[in-house]
Coordinates of C-alpha atoms in Angstrom, one line a residue:
Chain A
T5 CA -4.8 -15.9 14.7
T6 CA -6.9 -18.5 12.9
H7 CA -10.3 -18.6 11.1
V8 CA -12.9 -21.3 10.9
S9 CA -15.8 -21.3 8.6
V10 CA -18.6 -23.8 9.0
M11 CA -21.9 -24.6 7.3
D12 CA -24.2 -27.4 8.4
Q13 CA -27.0 -29.0 6.7
N14 CA -29.7 -27.3 8.6
G15 CA -28.4 -23.9 7.4
L16 CA -26.6 -22.8 10.4
V17 CA -23.4 -20.8 9.4
V18 CA -20.6 -19.8 11.5
S19 CA -17.7 -17.4 10.7
A20 CA -15.1 -17.6 13.6
T21 CA -11.9 -15.8 14.0
S22 CA -9.7 -16.6 17.1
T23 CA -6.5 -15.4 18.5
I24 CA -3.9 -15.1 21.1
N25 CA -2.7 -12.1 19.2
Q26 CA 0.9 -12.3 18.2
L27 CA 3.0 -15.6 17.5
F28 CA 2.5 -17.5 20.7
G29 CA 0.9 -14.5 22.2
G30 CA 3.3 -12.9 24.5
A31 CA 5.4 -16.1 25.0
V32 CA 3.9 -16.8 28.5
Y33 CA 3.2 -20.4 29.3
S34 CA 1.3 -21.4 32.5
P35 CA 2.8 -24.5 33.7
R36 CA 0.0 -25.3 36.1
T37 CA -2.7 -25.4 33.2
G38 CA -0.9 -25.9 30.0
I39 CA -2.3 -22.7 28.6
I40 CA -0.5 -20.3 26.5
L41 CA -1.4 -16.7 27.4
N42 CA -2.4 -13.8 24.8
N43 CA -0.7 -10.6 24.6
E44 CA -3.8 -8.7 23.4
L45 CA -3.0 -5.5 25.3
A46 CA -0.2 -5.0 22.8
D47 CA -3.0 -3.9 20.2
F48 CA -3.4 -0.9 22.2
C49 CA 0.1 0.4 21.3
K50 CA 0.0 3.9 19.5
R51 CA -3.0 4.8 21.6
T52 CA -2.5 8.1 23.4
T53 CA -5.2 8.0 26.0
T54 CA -5.4 5.8 29.0
L55 CA -6.8 2.2 28.8
Q56 CA -9.9 1.4 30.8
A57 CA -10.7 -1.8 32.6
G58 CA -13.1 -4.1 30.5
E59 CA -12.1 -2.3 27.2
R60 CA -11.3 -4.5 24.0
P61 CA -8.4 -3.5 21.8
P62 CA -8.9 -2.6 18.1
S63 CA -8.6 -5.5 15.8
S64 CA -8.2 -6.4 12.1
M65 CA -10.4 -9.5 12.8
A66 CA -13.6 -9.6 10.7
P67 CA -15.5 -12.8 10.5
T68 CA -18.0 -12.0 7.8
I69 CA -21.1 -13.6 6.3
L70 CA -22.3 -12.6 2.9
E71 CA -25.6 -13.6 1.2
S72 CA -27.0 -12.9 -2.3
K73 CA -30.4 -12.4 -3.2
S74 CA -30.7 -15.8 -4.8
G75 CA -29.9 -17.4 -1.5
G76 CA -26.3 -18.0 -1.8
V77 CA -24.2 -17.7 1.5
L78 CA -20.5 -17.1 1.9
A79 CA -18.8 -17.4 5.5
I80 CA -15.2 -15.9 5.2
G81 CA -12.5 -14.7 7.5
G82 CA -8.9 -14.4 7.8
S83 CA -5.8 -14.2 9.8
G84 CA -2.5 -12.4 9.6
G85 CA -2.6 -9.3 11.7
S86 CA -2.6 -6.1 9.6
M87 CA -2.9 -8.3 6.5
I88 CA -6.5 -9.5 7.4
T89 CA -8.5 -6.8 5.8
T90 CA -6.5 -6.9 2.5
A91 CA -6.5 -10.6 2.2
M92 CA -10.3 -10.7 2.8
A93 CA -11.1 -7.9 0.7
L94 CA -9.2 -9.1 -2.3
S95 CA -10.5 -12.6 -1.9
I96 CA -14.1 -11.1 -1.7
I97 CA -13.6 -9.0 -4.9
N98 CA -11.9 -11.8 -6.9
H99 CA -15.0 -14.1 -6.1
L100 CA -18.0 -11.8 -6.2
W101 CA -17.0 -9.3 -8.9
L102 CA -14.1 -10.9 -11.1
G103 CA -16.0 -14.2 -11.1
M104 CA -13.1 -16.4 -9.8
S105 CA -14.0 -19.6 -8.1
L106 CA -13.6 -19.5 -4.4
K107 CA -10.4 -21.5 -4.4
D108 CA -8.8 -19.4 -7.1
A109 CA -10.0 -16.2 -5.3
I110 CA -8.2 -17.0 -2.1
A111 CA -5.1 -18.4 -3.8
A112 CA -4.5 -15.3 -6.0
P113 CA -1.5 -13.4 -4.8
I114 CA -2.3 -10.2 -3.1
V115 CA -1.0 -6.7 -2.8
F116 CA -0.7 -5.3 0.8
V117 CA -0.7 -1.5 1.5
D118 CA 1.2 -1.2 4.8
S119 CA 0.5 1.4 7.4
E120 CA 3.1 3.7 5.8
N121 CA 1.0 3.4 2.5
Q122 CA 3.7 1.4 0.8
V123 CA 2.6 -1.2 -1.5
N124 CA 4.0 -4.7 -1.2
F125 CA 3.5 -7.5 -3.6
E126 CA 3.0 -11.2 -2.7
K127 CA 5.3 -13.7 -4.6
G128 CA 3.6 -14.4 -7.9
F129 CA 1.8 -11.2 -8.4
N130 CA 1.6 -10.1 -12.1
E131 CA 4.9 -8.2 -12.9
N132 CA 3.1 -6.2 -15.7
V133 CA 0.4 -4.9 -13.3
R134 CA 3.1 -4.3 -10.6
D135 CA 5.1 -2.1 -13.2
G136 CA 1.8 -0.4 -14.2
L137 CA 1.1 0.5 -10.5
K138 CA 4.7 1.7 -10.0
A139 CA 4.1 4.0 -13.0
F140 CA 1.2 5.5 -11.2
G141 CA 3.5 6.6 -8.4
H142 CA 2.9 4.2 -5.6
K143 CA 6.0 3.5 -3.5
V144 CA 6.8 -0.2 -3.1
G145 CA 7.9 -1.5 0.2
N146 CA 9.7 -4.8 1.2
W147 CA 7.4 -6.6 3.4
N148 CA 8.8 -10.1 4.1
F149 CA 6.0 -11.8 6.0
F150 CA 3.0 -12.6 3.8
L151 CA 1.2 -14.7 6.4
N152 CA -2.3 -13.7 5.1
V153 CA -4.6 -16.6 5.3
V154 CA -8.3 -16.8 4.3
N155 CA -10.7 -19.8 5.0
A156 CA -14.2 -19.8 3.7
V157 CA -17.3 -21.9 3.0
G158 CA -19.9 -20.8 0.5
T159 CA -22.6 -22.2 -1.7
E160 CA -21.6 -22.6 -5.4
N161 CA -23.7 -24.0 -8.2
G162 CA -26.0 -25.9 -5.5
C163 CA -22.9 -27.5 -3.7
I164 CA -21.0 -26.3 -0.7
S165 CA -17.4 -25.1 -1.5
A166 CA -15.0 -25.0 1.4
I167 CA -11.6 -23.8 1.0
S168 CA -8.7 -23.7 3.6
D169 CA -5.9 -21.4 2.5
N170 CA -2.9 -23.5 1.1
R171 CA -0.6 -20.7 2.5
K172 CA -1.0 -22.3 6.0
L173 CA -1.1 -25.8 4.3
G174 CA -4.9 -25.9 5.2
K175 CA -7.4 -28.4 3.9
S176 CA -11.2 -28.5 4.2
A177 CA -13.5 -31.3 5.1
G178 CA -17.1 -31.9 4.5
Y179 CA -19.7 -34.5 3.2
Chain B
M2 CA -21.1 -66.7 -34.0
A3 CA -19.6 -64.0 -36.4
K4 CA -16.3 -62.5 -35.4
C5 CA -16.0 -58.9 -34.5
K6 CA -14.1 -56.6 -37.0
P7 CA -11.1 -54.8 -35.4
W8 CA -12.7 -51.4 -35.8
Q9 CA -15.7 -52.8 -33.7
K10 CA -13.4 -54.2 -31.0
C11 CA -11.9 -50.7 -30.8
C12 CA -15.4 -49.2 -30.2
C13 CA -16.3 -51.7 -27.6
I14 CA -13.0 -51.0 -25.8
F15 CA -13.6 -47.3 -26.1
L16 CA -17.2 -47.5 -24.9
A17 CA -16.1 -49.8 -21.9
L18 CA -13.5 -47.3 -20.9
I19 CA -16.2 -44.3 -21.1
C20 CA -18.3 -46.5 -18.9
A21 CA -15.6 -47.2 -16.3
A22 CA -14.5 -43.5 -16.1
A23 CA -18.2 -42.6 -15.6
L24 CA -18.6 -45.2 -12.7
V25 CA -15.4 -43.8 -10.9
C26 CA -16.8 -40.3 -11.3
L27 CA -20.2 -41.4 -9.8
C28 CA -18.4 -43.3 -6.8
I29 CA -16.2 -40.2 -6.1
A30 CA -19.3 -38.1 -6.3
T31 CA -21.2 -40.4 -4.0
I32 CA -18.3 -40.5 -1.5
V33 CA -17.6 -36.7 -1.4
G34 CA -21.3 -35.7 -1.5
E35 CA -23.9 -36.8 -3.9
G36 CA -23.7 -34.9 -7.2
C37 CA -21.0 -32.4 -5.9
I38 CA -17.7 -33.5 -7.5
S39 CA -15.9 -30.3 -6.6
G40 CA -17.6 -29.6 -3.2
F41 CA -19.8 -31.0 -0.6
K42 CA -23.4 -31.6 -0.6
H43 CA -24.6 -31.3 3.1
A44 CA -22.0 -29.5 5.4
A45 CA -18.4 -28.3 5.5
V46 CA -15.7 -27.0 7.6
A47 CA -12.7 -24.9 6.6
A48 CA -10.2 -24.6 9.3
D49 CA -6.4 -24.1 9.2
S50 CA -5.5 -27.8 9.0
K51 CA -6.8 -30.9 7.8
L52 CA -6.9 -32.6 11.1
C53 CA -9.1 -29.9 12.6
S54 CA -11.4 -29.6 9.6
D55 CA -11.8 -33.3 9.8
I56 CA -12.6 -33.0 13.6
G57 CA -15.2 -30.4 12.9
K58 CA -16.7 -32.6 10.2
E59 CA -16.8 -35.6 12.5
M60 CA -18.9 -33.4 15.0
L61 CA -21.2 -32.6 12.0
L62 CA -21.6 -36.2 11.2
Q63 CA -22.5 -37.1 14.6
G64 CA -25.3 -34.8 14.4
G65 CA -23.6 -31.6 15.7
S66 CA -24.4 -28.2 14.5
A67 CA -22.0 -25.8 12.9
V68 CA -21.5 -24.3 16.3
D69 CA -20.4 -27.7 17.7
G70 CA -18.0 -28.1 14.6
A71 CA -16.5 -24.7 15.0
I72 CA -15.9 -25.1 18.6
A73 CA -14.4 -28.6 18.1
A74 CA -12.2 -27.3 15.2
L75 CA -11.1 -24.4 17.3
L76 CA -10.1 -26.5 20.2
C77 CA -8.0 -28.9 17.8
T78 CA -6.3 -25.7 16.4
S79 CA -5.2 -24.8 19.8
V80 CA -3.0 -27.9 19.7
V81 CA -2.0 -28.0 15.9
N82 CA -1.4 -24.2 15.6
P83 CA -0.8 -23.2 19.1
Q84 CA 1.1 -20.2 17.8
S85 CA -2.2 -18.8 16.6
M86 CA -5.0 -19.3 19.1
G87 CA -5.9 -21.2 22.3
I88 CA -8.2 -21.0 25.4
G89 CA -5.8 -18.4 26.7
G90 CA -7.1 -16.0 24.0
G91 CA -10.3 -14.8 22.5
S92 CA -12.5 -14.8 19.5
I93 CA -15.1 -13.0 17.4
L94 CA -17.9 -15.2 15.9
A95 CA -20.6 -14.4 13.5
I96 CA -23.6 -16.6 13.4
R97 CA -26.3 -16.8 10.8
N98 CA -29.3 -18.6 11.9
K99 CA -31.8 -20.5 10.0
T100 CA -34.0 -17.5 9.6
G101 CA -31.2 -15.5 8.2
N102 CA -30.5 -13.2 11.1
V103 CA -26.7 -12.7 11.8
T104 CA -25.4 -12.1 15.6
V105 CA -22.0 -11.4 16.5
Y106 CA -20.4 -12.9 19.7
N107 CA -17.3 -10.9 20.7
F108 CA -15.4 -12.8 23.3
R109 CA -12.1 -11.2 22.6
E110 CA -9.7 -10.4 25.6
T111 CA -10.2 -7.2 27.7
V112 CA -8.1 -5.1 29.9
P113 CA -7.9 -6.3 33.4
K114 CA -9.0 -4.2 36.4
S115 CA -5.4 -3.7 37.4
F116 CA -2.7 -3.3 34.7
K117 CA 0.9 -1.9 34.5
T118 CA 1.1 1.9 35.0
N119 CA 2.5 3.4 31.8
L120 CA 2.0 0.1 30.0
L121 CA 1.9 1.8 26.7
S122 CA 5.5 3.1 27.2
D123 CA 6.5 -0.5 26.8
C124 CA 5.3 -0.6 23.3
P125 CA 8.1 -1.5 20.8
K126 CA 9.5 1.5 18.9
E127 CA 10.4 -1.0 16.0
F128 CA 8.8 -4.1 14.4
R129 CA 9.1 -6.9 17.0
F130 CA 7.1 -9.1 19.3
S131 CA 5.6 -7.8 22.6
T132 CA 6.5 -10.4 25.1
G133 CA 5.8 -10.6 28.8
S134 CA 3.1 -10.7 31.3
Q135 CA 2.2 -7.1 31.1
W136 CA 0.2 -7.7 27.9
I137 CA -2.1 -10.4 29.1
G138 CA -5.7 -9.5 28.4
V139 CA -8.5 -11.2 30.2
P140 CA -9.1 -14.5 28.2
G141 CA -12.6 -14.9 26.8
E142 CA -12.4 -18.1 24.6
L143 CA -14.2 -20.6 27.0
R144 CA -16.9 -18.2 28.2
G145 CA -17.8 -17.5 24.5
Y146 CA -17.8 -21.3 23.5
E147 CA -20.1 -21.8 26.5
A148 CA -22.4 -19.0 25.5
V149 CA -22.9 -20.2 21.8
H150 CA -23.0 -23.6 22.7
K151 CA -25.9 -23.1 25.1
L152 CA -27.7 -21.4 22.2
Y153 CA -26.9 -23.6 19.3
G154 CA -25.1 -26.6 20.5
K155 CA -26.6 -30.0 19.8
L156 CA -23.8 -32.4 20.9
P157 CA -22.8 -32.5 24.7
W158 CA -20.2 -30.0 25.7
A159 CA -17.7 -32.7 26.7
K160 CA -17.9 -34.4 23.3
L161 CA -16.4 -31.4 21.6
F162 CA -13.1 -31.7 23.8
E163 CA -12.7 -35.5 23.2
P164 CA -10.6 -35.5 20.0
T165 CA -8.4 -32.3 21.2
I166 CA -7.7 -34.1 24.6
K167 CA -6.6 -37.1 22.7
L168 CA -4.4 -35.3 20.4
A169 CA -3.0 -33.2 23.3
R170 CA -2.2 -36.4 25.5
K171 CA -1.0 -38.7 22.9
G172 CA 0.8 -36.2 21.0
I173 CA 1.0 -35.5 17.3
P174 CA 3.9 -35.4 14.9
M175 CA 4.9 -31.8 14.4
P176 CA 2.2 -30.2 12.3
P177 CA 4.0 -29.0 9.1
Y178 CA 3.1 -25.3 9.3
L179 CA 4.2 -25.2 12.8
S180 CA 7.4 -26.8 12.0
Q181 CA 7.8 -24.5 9.2
I182 CA 7.4 -21.3 11.5
M183 CA 9.7 -22.7 14.0
S184 CA 12.5 -23.4 11.7
H185 CA 13.0 -19.6 11.4
S186 CA 15.9 -18.5 13.7
F187 CA 14.0 -15.6 15.3
V188 CA 11.1 -17.9 16.3
K189 CA 13.3 -20.6 17.5
M190 CA 15.1 -18.0 19.8
H191 CA 11.7 -16.6 20.8
V192 CA 10.5 -20.1 21.9
E193 CA 14.0 -21.3 23.5
N194 CA 14.3 -18.1 25.5
S195 CA 10.8 -18.2 27.0
S196 CA 8.6 -20.5 29.2
L197 CA 7.0 -21.8 26.0
C198 CA 10.2 -24.0 25.9
E199 CA 8.6 -26.2 28.4
V200 CA 6.2 -27.7 25.9
L201 CA 7.7 -26.8 22.5
C202 CA 11.4 -27.9 23.2
N203 CA 12.9 -31.4 23.3
K204 CA 14.8 -32.7 26.3
N205 CA 17.9 -30.8 25.1
N206 CA 16.0 -27.5 25.5
V207 CA 16.0 -27.2 21.6
S208 CA 12.8 -26.1 19.8
L209 CA 11.0 -29.2 18.4
G210 CA 11.7 -30.0 14.8
K211 CA 10.1 -31.7 11.9
E212 CA 10.1 -35.2 12.9
E213 CA 9.5 -34.8 16.7
I214 CA 6.2 -35.2 18.7
L215 CA 4.4 -32.3 19.9
K216 CA 2.5 -32.9 23.1
F217 CA 0.4 -30.9 25.6
P218 CA -0.3 -33.2 28.7
K219 CA -1.0 -30.4 31.1
L220 CA -3.3 -28.7 28.7
A221 CA -5.0 -32.4 28.1
E222 CA -5.8 -32.4 31.9
T223 CA -7.1 -28.9 31.9
M224 CA -9.4 -29.6 29.0
E225 CA -10.6 -32.7 30.7
T226 CA -11.7 -30.8 33.6
I227 CA -13.3 -28.0 31.6
A228 CA -15.1 -30.8 29.6
K229 CA -16.6 -32.2 33.0
Q230 CA -17.2 -29.1 34.7
G231 CA -17.8 -26.6 32.1
A232 CA -16.2 -23.1 31.6
D233 CA -16.8 -22.3 35.4
A234 CA -13.8 -24.5 36.2
F235 CA -11.8 -21.9 34.3
Y236 CA -13.6 -18.7 35.2
N237 CA -14.6 -19.6 38.8
G238 CA -12.7 -22.7 39.8
K239 CA -9.4 -24.4 40.2
I240 CA -8.2 -24.0 36.6
G241 CA -8.6 -20.2 37.1
Q242 CA -7.0 -20.2 40.4
D243 CA -3.8 -22.0 39.0
L244 CA -3.8 -19.8 35.9
I245 CA -3.8 -16.6 38.0
Q246 CA -1.2 -18.0 40.2
D247 CA 1.1 -18.7 37.1
I248 CA 0.5 -15.3 35.7
K249 CA 1.4 -13.6 39.0
N250 CA 4.7 -15.5 39.2
A251 CA 5.3 -14.3 35.7
G252 CA 4.7 -10.8 36.9
G253 CA 1.3 -10.3 35.5
T254 CA -1.7 -8.5 37.2
L255 CA -4.7 -10.6 36.2
S256 CA -7.0 -11.5 39.0
M257 CA -9.8 -14.0 39.8
E258 CA -12.0 -11.0 39.8
D259 CA -11.0 -10.5 36.2
L260 CA -12.0 -14.0 35.2
R261 CA -15.3 -14.0 37.3
S262 CA -16.5 -10.7 35.8
F263 CA -15.7 -11.5 32.0
K264 CA -18.8 -11.0 29.8
V265 CA -19.5 -12.1 26.2
Q266 CA -20.6 -9.1 24.3
V267 CA -23.6 -10.0 21.9
E268 CA -24.9 -7.8 19.2
N269 CA -26.5 -7.6 15.7
A270 CA -24.1 -7.8 13.0
W271 CA -23.9 -4.6 10.8
T272 CA -25.4 -5.3 7.5
V273 CA -23.9 -3.4 4.6
P274 CA -25.3 -3.6 1.0
L275 CA -22.8 -4.5 -1.8
G276 CA -25.0 -4.3 -4.9
N277 CA -27.0 -7.5 -4.9
I278 CA -25.2 -8.9 -2.1
R279 CA -25.6 -8.2 1.7
M280 CA -22.6 -8.3 3.8
H281 CA -22.8 -9.0 7.7
I282 CA -19.9 -7.8 9.5
P283 CA -18.9 -7.5 13.2
P284 CA -19.0 -4.0 14.5
P285 CA -16.1 -2.1 16.1
P286 CA -13.8 -2.7 17.7
S287 CA -13.3 -5.5 14.8
G288 CA -12.0 -4.9 11.4
G289 CA -15.4 -5.1 10.0
P290 CA -16.2 -1.4 9.2
L291 CA -12.7 -1.0 7.4
L292 CA -13.4 -4.0 5.3
A293 CA -16.9 -2.7 4.4
F294 CA -15.4 0.8 3.8
I295 CA -12.9 -0.6 1.1
L296 CA -15.5 -2.8 -0.5
G297 CA -18.1 0.0 -0.4
I298 CA -15.6 2.2 -2.4
M299 CA -14.6 -0.6 -4.9
K300 CA -18.3 -1.8 -5.6
D301 CA -19.1 1.1 -7.8
Y302 CA -16.1 0.9 -10.2
P303 CA -16.5 -1.3 -13.3
F304 CA -15.1 -4.9 -13.0
T305 CA -14.4 -7.1 -16.1
A306 CA -15.3 -10.6 -14.8
G307 CA -13.5 -13.4 -16.5
S308 CA -10.2 -12.4 -17.7
P309 CA -9.6 -8.7 -17.4
N310 CA -6.6 -7.5 -19.6
V311 CA -3.4 -5.9 -18.0
N312 CA -4.7 -2.4 -18.2
E313 CA -7.9 -3.2 -16.6
K314 CA -6.0 -4.8 -13.8
I315 CA -3.8 -2.1 -13.2
Q316 CA -6.7 0.2 -13.0
M317 CA -8.6 -2.1 -10.7
Y318 CA -5.6 -2.6 -8.3
H319 CA -4.8 1.2 -8.3
H320 CA -8.4 2.0 -7.2
Y321 CA -8.1 -0.8 -4.6
I322 CA -4.8 0.7 -3.4
E323 CA -6.0 4.0 -3.0
A324 CA -9.2 2.6 -1.1
V325 CA -6.8 1.0 1.4
K326 CA -4.7 4.0 1.9
F327 CA -7.8 6.0 2.7
A328 CA -8.8 2.8 5.1
N329 CA -5.4 3.4 6.8
G330 CA -6.1 6.9 7.7
Q331 CA -9.3 5.6 9.2
K332 CA -7.9 3.2 11.5
K333 CA -7.9 5.6 14.3
S334 CA -12.0 5.4 14.1
I335 CA -11.9 1.7 15.3
R336 CA -12.3 1.7 19.1
D337 CA -14.4 -0.1 21.7
P338 CA -17.7 1.8 21.2
I339 CA -18.7 1.2 24.9
F340 CA -15.6 3.1 26.0
S341 CA -15.5 5.8 23.4
D342 CA -17.8 7.8 21.1
R343 CA -20.3 5.0 20.1
K344 CA -20.5 6.3 16.6
S345 CA -16.8 6.8 16.0
A346 CA -16.9 4.2 13.0
N347 CA -20.4 4.6 11.6
H348 CA -19.2 7.0 8.9
L349 CA -17.1 3.9 7.4
V350 CA -20.4 2.3 6.2
D351 CA -22.1 5.7 5.3
P352 CA -22.8 5.7 1.5
S353 CA -22.4 9.6 1.3
F354 CA -19.1 9.4 3.2
I355 CA -17.8 6.5 0.9
N356 CA -19.0 8.4 -2.3
R357 CA -17.1 11.5 -1.0
I358 CA -13.9 9.4 -0.7
R359 CA -14.4 7.6 -4.1
K360 CA -14.5 11.1 -5.7
M361 CA -11.1 11.8 -4.1
I362 CA -9.3 9.0 -5.8
S363 CA -7.4 10.1 -8.9
P364 CA -7.6 7.7 -11.9
N365 CA -3.8 7.3 -12.4
S366 CA -2.0 9.0 -9.8
T367 CA -1.3 8.8 -5.9
H368 CA -0.7 11.2 -3.1
E369 CA 1.4 11.9 0.0
N370 CA 0.1 10.2 3.2
T371 CA -1.4 13.3 4.7
Y372 CA -4.0 13.3 1.8
Y373 CA -5.5 10.1 3.3
N374 CA -5.4 11.5 6.7
N375 CA -2.7 8.8 7.4
V376 CA -0.5 10.6 10.1
E377 CA 1.4 8.7 12.5
P378 CA 0.1 5.4 11.6
P379 CA 0.4 2.3 14.1
F380 CA 2.9 -0.3 13.3
D381 CA 1.7 -3.2 11.2
N382 CA 1.5 -6.6 12.9
F383 CA 1.6 -10.0 11.3
G384 CA -0.6 -11.8 14.0

């Protein structure tokens, strides 16, 4: 999955998340067209009822646009499967309510609550905070794949701030 | 002429240095965007790679709209990060127009008319990739690009494909992130034991390494045709026929009828208040409602902006973790509303439901999974 946020000089804003689902989709390459095919139907796993033609599977993708009363706009989205929600939520909390710059908000290490409700800490997460959370009884998991990535474009102090997540070695551009 | 004293010389040198530094700052500000040293003045693109952000920016500089920039950056990403996305996949776009309305274009893949009986019995019982043609959904990517380009595009359709066709044909040095991912032994095996090896392996059938060149000559041809003939070449024409033939050869069930009947879903974004902020999210089956649910719970807790102390951080993350545990219990509410109860996820943005859940969060303890209605959760995936 990938995310692209764009803001143009006429005020049009795009928040776009795109995917072929898992890594290289279902690993099926079409030699006649050069296209790598998705494996999106795997997102129906754990469904108990029958699939229906035309149906779209549930997704964590959530390309979002936020706007403040003062006219500020933020286009944000992420990739990383189940980690998308966490990566986006924490970036938004860090930026909007903890007052971090967009860059710092996205770069801050995250805590990922997996589907079994175990908490998993990204490398660099504050150890004192981790210990405090353990003391509250949270079970700690051993998630190895922190592939959470957030890309965002927002207005900040009269300028446009564009941040591509360094976790995927991204870099933004603008003028 | 009177000679300067040493301290006067020092002052002059110091002033000259300050002037030079100011001049350098001014030059940087002019190059990056007038008056915006840490950002941009007019427009910007944040994609997963510098190459694709630059291509998006180029489109904007040529008079293109944000939609042109996004399509060009996404096409580029299909070559730079082919593990992530491509024209064989699908997308969700939220677009805010000049009047502030936010519309969502969902062109994620759909279930084909014919699919493998008992498909879900093929679901992995443990954490692993789901490989094979039975999992292929009807790709929506190009129909979606076409729909938003018709509404918001300023540059010609073909223009958006030009940079990526060049990259795909000439090749690029292995992108650093792709190279990093492919250095993992299980990814190497995944590539080398599949049809992907045709483009992602060298002549010795070994997956491409750091210094090698990544090329997609066939994709370049396909994109060239689509650039000239439009998305119909894929959904109604030769490209589609070739694709369906390859999928059939791989044992898949997709048909031309699936491609022909693909429809982009267009709807208003759900708008959710977060204090002074209005958040526009894509409706189900996207993850928007779960994101809004978590932030809805969090917004009424006190936050210490700046540098919260450790105890404040522990409290904040504890509330957050509890909110996510409740969100995990609500994942089953996210379904395609056209094919299920249309309102199955509405409660996730309902303030009274959110308040009720917030009251269930204990200040310094946690609970068993059943407390959060998190029973038989689906496997996590890492995209």
